[in-house]
mmCIF file of C-alpha atoms in Angstrom:
data_model
loop_
_atom_site.group_PDB
_atom_site.id
_atom_site.type_symbol
_atom_site.label_atom_id
_atom_site.label_comp_id
_atom_site.label_asym_id
_atom_site.label_seq_id
_atom_site.Cartn_x
_atom_site.Cartn_y
_atom_site.Cartn_z
ATOM 1 C CA VAL A 1 -4.096 7.315 12.426
ATOM 2 C CA GLU A 2 -3.686 11.071 12.621
ATOM 3 C CA SER A 3 -1.069 13.551 11.581
ATOM 4 C CA GLY A 4 -0.797 17.111 12.832
ATOM 5 C CA THR A 5 1.686 19.940 12.630
ATOM 6 C CA SER A 6 3.418 21.802 15.403
ATOM 7 C CA ARG A 7 1.695 25.130 15.643
ATOM 8 C CA ASP A 8 4.444 26.408 17.961
ATOM 9 C CA ASP A 9 7.112 25.981 15.262
ATOM 10 C CA VAL A 10 5.010 27.773 12.690
ATOM 11 C CA GLN A 11 4.110 30.555 15.135
ATOM 12 C CA GLN A 12 7.800 31.024 15.956
ATOM 13 C CA GLN A 13 8.587 31.414 12.259
ATOM 14 C CA GLY A 14 5.826 33.982 11.985
ATOM 15 C CA MET A 15 7.075 35.848 15.049
ATOM 16 C CA ASP A 16 10.646 35.835 13.693
ATOM 17 C CA ARG A 17 9.381 37.324 10.426
ATOM 18 C CA ILE A 18 7.353 39.916 12.334
ATOM 19 C CA GLN A 19 10.458 40.885 14.329
ATOM 20 C CA ALA A 20 12.498 41.237 11.139
ATOM 21 C CA CYS A 21 9.770 43.400 9.615
ATOM 22 C CA ARG A 22 9.623 45.561 12.751
ATOM 23 C CA GLU A 23 13.344 46.215 12.532
ATOM 24 C CA GLU A 24 12.970 47.128 8.879
ATOM 25 C CA GLN A 25 10.091 49.455 9.730
ATOM 26 C CA LYS A 26 12.245 51.359 12.208
ATOM 27 C CA LYS A 27 14.298 52.425 9.202
ATOM 28 C CA GLU A 28 11.167 53.592 7.390
ATOM 29 C CA LYS A 29 9.192 56.648 8.424
ATOM 30 C CA LYS A 30 5.737 55.230 7.739
ATOM 31 C CA PHE A 31 4.442 52.697 10.269
ATOM 32 C CA ARG A 32 2.533 49.874 8.558
ATOM 33 C CA GLY A 33 1.786 47.710 11.627
ATOM 34 C CA PRO A 34 -1.889 46.869 11.073
ATOM 35 C CA GLU A 35 -1.370 46.422 7.333
ATOM 36 C CA LEU A 36 1.609 44.165 7.941
ATOM 37 C CA VAL A 37 -0.261 41.993 10.457
ATOM 38 C CA LYS A 38 -3.088 41.507 7.943
ATOM 39 C CA GLU A 39 -0.588 40.550 5.251
ATOM 40 C CA ILE A 40 1.145 38.039 7.557
ATOM 41 C CA ASP A 41 -2.210 36.515 8.569
ATOM 42 C CA LYS A 42 -3.145 36.151 4.912
ATOM 43 C CA GLN A 43 0.137 34.419 4.088
ATOM 44 C CA LEU A 44 -0.156 32.109 7.123
ATOM 45 C CA ASP A 45 -3.632 31.067 5.958
ATOM 46 C CA LYS A 46 -2.350 30.365 2.446
ATOM 47 C CA ALA A 47 0.614 28.379 3.746
ATOM 48 C CA MET A 48 -1.563 26.281 6.070
ATOM 49 C CA ALA A 49 -3.955 25.449 3.225
ATOM 50 C CA VAL A 50 -1.065 24.348 0.986
ATOM 51 C CA PHE A 51 0.526 22.339 3.811
ATOM 52 C CA ILE A 52 -2.731 20.492 4.599
ATOM 53 C CA PHE A 53 -3.453 19.820 0.912
ATOM 54 C CA ASN A 54 0.092 18.541 0.262
ATOM 55 C CA THR A 55 0.073 16.260 3.300
ATOM 56 C CA GLN A 56 -3.345 14.818 2.455
ATOM 57 C CA SER A 57 -2.172 14.223 -1.120
ATOM 58 C CA LYS A 58 1.036 12.508 0.041
ATOM 59 C CA LEU A 59 -0.906 10.187 2.353
ATOM 60 C CA SER A 60 -3.300 9.287 -0.425
ATOM 61 C CA ALA A 61 -0.545 8.731 -2.992
ATOM 62 C CA ALA A 62 1.503 6.502 -0.683
ATOM 63 C CA SER A 63 -1.344 4.413 0.795
ATOM 64 C CA PRO A 64 -1.419 0.737 -0.162
ATOM 65 C CA LEU A 65 -3.751 0.300 -3.103
ATOM 66 C CA LEU A 66 -6.018 -2.692 -3.533
ATOM 67 C CA THR A 67 -9.431 -1.159 -4.158
ATOM 68 C CA GLY A 68 -8.459 2.498 -3.647
ATOM 69 C CA ARG A 69 -10.558 2.792 -0.500
ATOM 70 C CA LEU A 70 -7.650 3.455 1.895
ATOM 71 C CA ALA A 71 -6.082 5.970 -0.488
ATOM 72 C CA SER A 72 -9.478 7.733 -0.623
ATOM 73 C CA SER A 73 -9.990 7.678 3.148
ATOM 74 C CA TRP A 74 -7.823 10.612 4.283
ATOM 75 C CA PHE A 75 -10.137 13.366 5.552
ATOM 76 C CA VAL A 76 -9.291 16.825 6.925
ATOM 77 C CA GLY A 77 -10.871 18.121 10.135
ATOM 78 C CA GLN A 78 -10.414 21.326 12.093
ATOM 79 C CA ASN A 79 -10.028 21.075 15.896
ATOM 80 C CA THR A 80 -11.255 17.465 15.764
ATOM 81 C CA PRO A 81 -10.604 14.576 13.392
ATOM 82 C CA ASP A 82 -13.160 14.025 10.624
ATOM 83 C CA ARG A 83 -14.636 10.586 11.348
ATOM 84 C CA SER A 84 -15.931 10.026 7.794
ATOM 85 C CA VAL A 85 -15.370 6.668 6.102
ATOM 86 C CA PRO A 86 -15.511 6.126 2.334
ATOM 87 C CA PRO A 87 -18.042 3.534 1.125
ATOM 88 C CA GLU A 88 -16.957 -0.101 0.826
ATOM 89 C CA ARG A 89 -15.828 -1.296 -2.582
ATOM 90 C CA ASP A 90 -16.109 -4.714 -4.182
ATOM 91 C CA LYS A 91 -13.555 -3.994 -6.849
ATOM 92 C CA PRO A 92 -10.800 -1.467 -7.548
ATOM 93 C CA GLY A 93 -11.953 2.046 -8.245
ATOM 94 C CA PRO A 94 -10.559 5.533 -8.624
ATOM 95 C CA VAL A 95 -8.794 7.284 -5.772
ATOM 96 C CA VAL A 96 -10.924 10.225 -4.691
ATOM 97 C CA ILE A 97 -9.381 12.828 -2.387
ATOM 98 C CA THR A 98 -12.133 14.608 -0.467
ATOM 99 C CA ARG A 99 -11.204 18.270 -0.069
ATOM 100 C CA TYR A 100 -12.038 20.109 3.132
ATOM 101 C CA SER A 101 -15.289 21.952 2.510
ATOM 102 C CA GLY A 102 -14.493 25.017 4.615
ATOM 103 C CA LYS A 103 -11.717 27.553 4.443
ATOM 104 C CA ILE A 104 -8.393 26.340 5.800
ATOM 105 C CA THR A 105 -6.857 28.994 8.013
ATOM 106 C CA PHE A 106 -3.930 29.152 10.398
ATOM 107 C CA ASP A 107 -6.301 29.149 13.385
ATOM 108 C CA GLY A 108 -7.021 25.972 15.304
ATOM 109 C CA THR A 109 -5.571 22.494 15.137
ATOM 110 C CA TRP A 110 -5.816 20.520 11.927
ATOM 111 C CA PHE A 111 -6.138 16.758 11.558
ATOM 112 C CA ILE A 112 -5.766 14.484 8.563
ATOM 113 C CA SER A 113 -7.230 11.142 9.516
ATOM 114 C CA SER A 114 -8.353 7.831 8.097
ATOM 115 C CA ASN A 115 -10.943 5.892 10.064
ATOM 116 C CA LEU A 116 -10.894 2.573 8.276
ATOM 117 C CA PRO A 117 -10.414 -0.326 10.695
ATOM 118 C CA TYR A 118 -7.232 -1.466 8.923
ATOM 119 C CA THR A 119 -5.545 1.936 8.498
ATOM 120 C CA GLN A 120 -3.175 1.594 11.433
ATOM 121 C CA ARG A 121 -2.084 -1.884 10.355
ATOM 122 C CA ALA A 122 -1.519 -0.666 6.785
ATOM 123 C CA ALA A 123 0.394 2.398 8.007
ATOM 124 C CA TYR A 124 2.880 0.486 10.154
ATOM 125 C CA ASP A 125 3.074 -2.977 8.543
ATOM 126 C CA PRO A 126 6.516 -3.314 6.893
ATOM 127 C CA TYR A 127 5.000 -5.166 3.925
ATOM 128 C CA ASN A 128 2.463 -2.508 2.912
ATOM 129 C CA GLY A 129 2.772 0.661 0.900
ATOM 130 C CA ARG A 130 3.199 1.628 -2.723
ATOM 131 C CA ARG A 131 6.276 3.751 -2.216
ATOM 132 C CA GLY A 132 9.159 2.260 -0.304
ATOM 133 C CA GLY A 133 7.403 -0.517 1.589
ATOM 134 C CA GLY A 134 5.795 -0.238 4.982
ATOM 135 C CA ASP A 135 7.544 2.880 6.207
ATOM 136 C CA TRP A 136 5.471 5.118 3.912
ATOM 137 C CA PHE A 137 3.402 6.581 6.759
ATOM 138 C CA THR A 138 6.348 7.078 9.110
ATOM 139 C CA ARG A 139 8.355 8.759 6.350
ATOM 140 C CA ILE A 140 5.513 11.230 5.682
ATOM 141 C CA GLU A 141 5.009 11.835 9.405
ATOM 142 C CA ASN A 142 8.743 12.369 10.017
ATOM 143 C CA ASN A 143 8.943 14.928 7.198
ATOM 144 C CA LEU A 144 6.036 17.088 8.384
ATOM 145 C CA ALA A 145 8.305 19.629 10.097
ATOM 146 C CA LYS A 146 10.528 19.968 6.993
ATOM 147 C CA ASP A 147 7.485 20.296 4.743
ATOM 148 C CA ALA A 148 5.933 22.913 7.028
ATOM 149 C CA ASP A 149 9.194 24.853 7.222
ATOM 150 C CA ARG A 150 9.594 24.893 3.435
ATOM 151 C CA ILE A 151 5.985 25.893 2.744
ATOM 152 C CA PHE A 152 5.660 28.524 5.482
ATOM 153 C CA GLN A 153 8.996 30.106 4.588
ATOM 154 C CA LYS A 154 7.896 30.397 0.983
ATOM 155 C CA TYR A 155 4.724 32.261 1.938
ATOM 156 C CA LEU A 156 6.130 34.357 4.779
ATOM 157 C CA LEU A 157 8.991 35.580 2.600
ATOM 158 C CA GLN A 158 6.366 37.144 0.343
ATOM 159 C CA VAL A 159 5.480 39.603 3.122
ATOM 160 C CA LYS A 160 7.072 42.944 2.301
#
């Protein structure tokens, strides 16, 4: 089961902000183009990192919990899904969210995936889930665009 975000939507938001900044710059005498592009890139990287972290956390928090293995199985990969699988458990244990070891940037395509053999069944079975029954995965997936919009707006509005 994989979740991704629409890069086109996020790029459009960035381009809209760039256009607004360009219009504002016409009013100013000093051209800050290269500086502004660097600032936008920095904010896009920050927003993507927050978006990935929040989505991974939501998936973990909403996953059905018997031993904690499924909740601990959401891994982040860049340009390809991370095929890691947490070790089997005989009894309940703590939920451990494995953070992406590299730097999360706006470049590339990001995946948050779980590779346990029962993940898909748990994600779509109407009788699974800690929060709101079996539609926990669909609810998270359906809110990705809203989450991305909220997070990217917050960071892009910091560009001055």
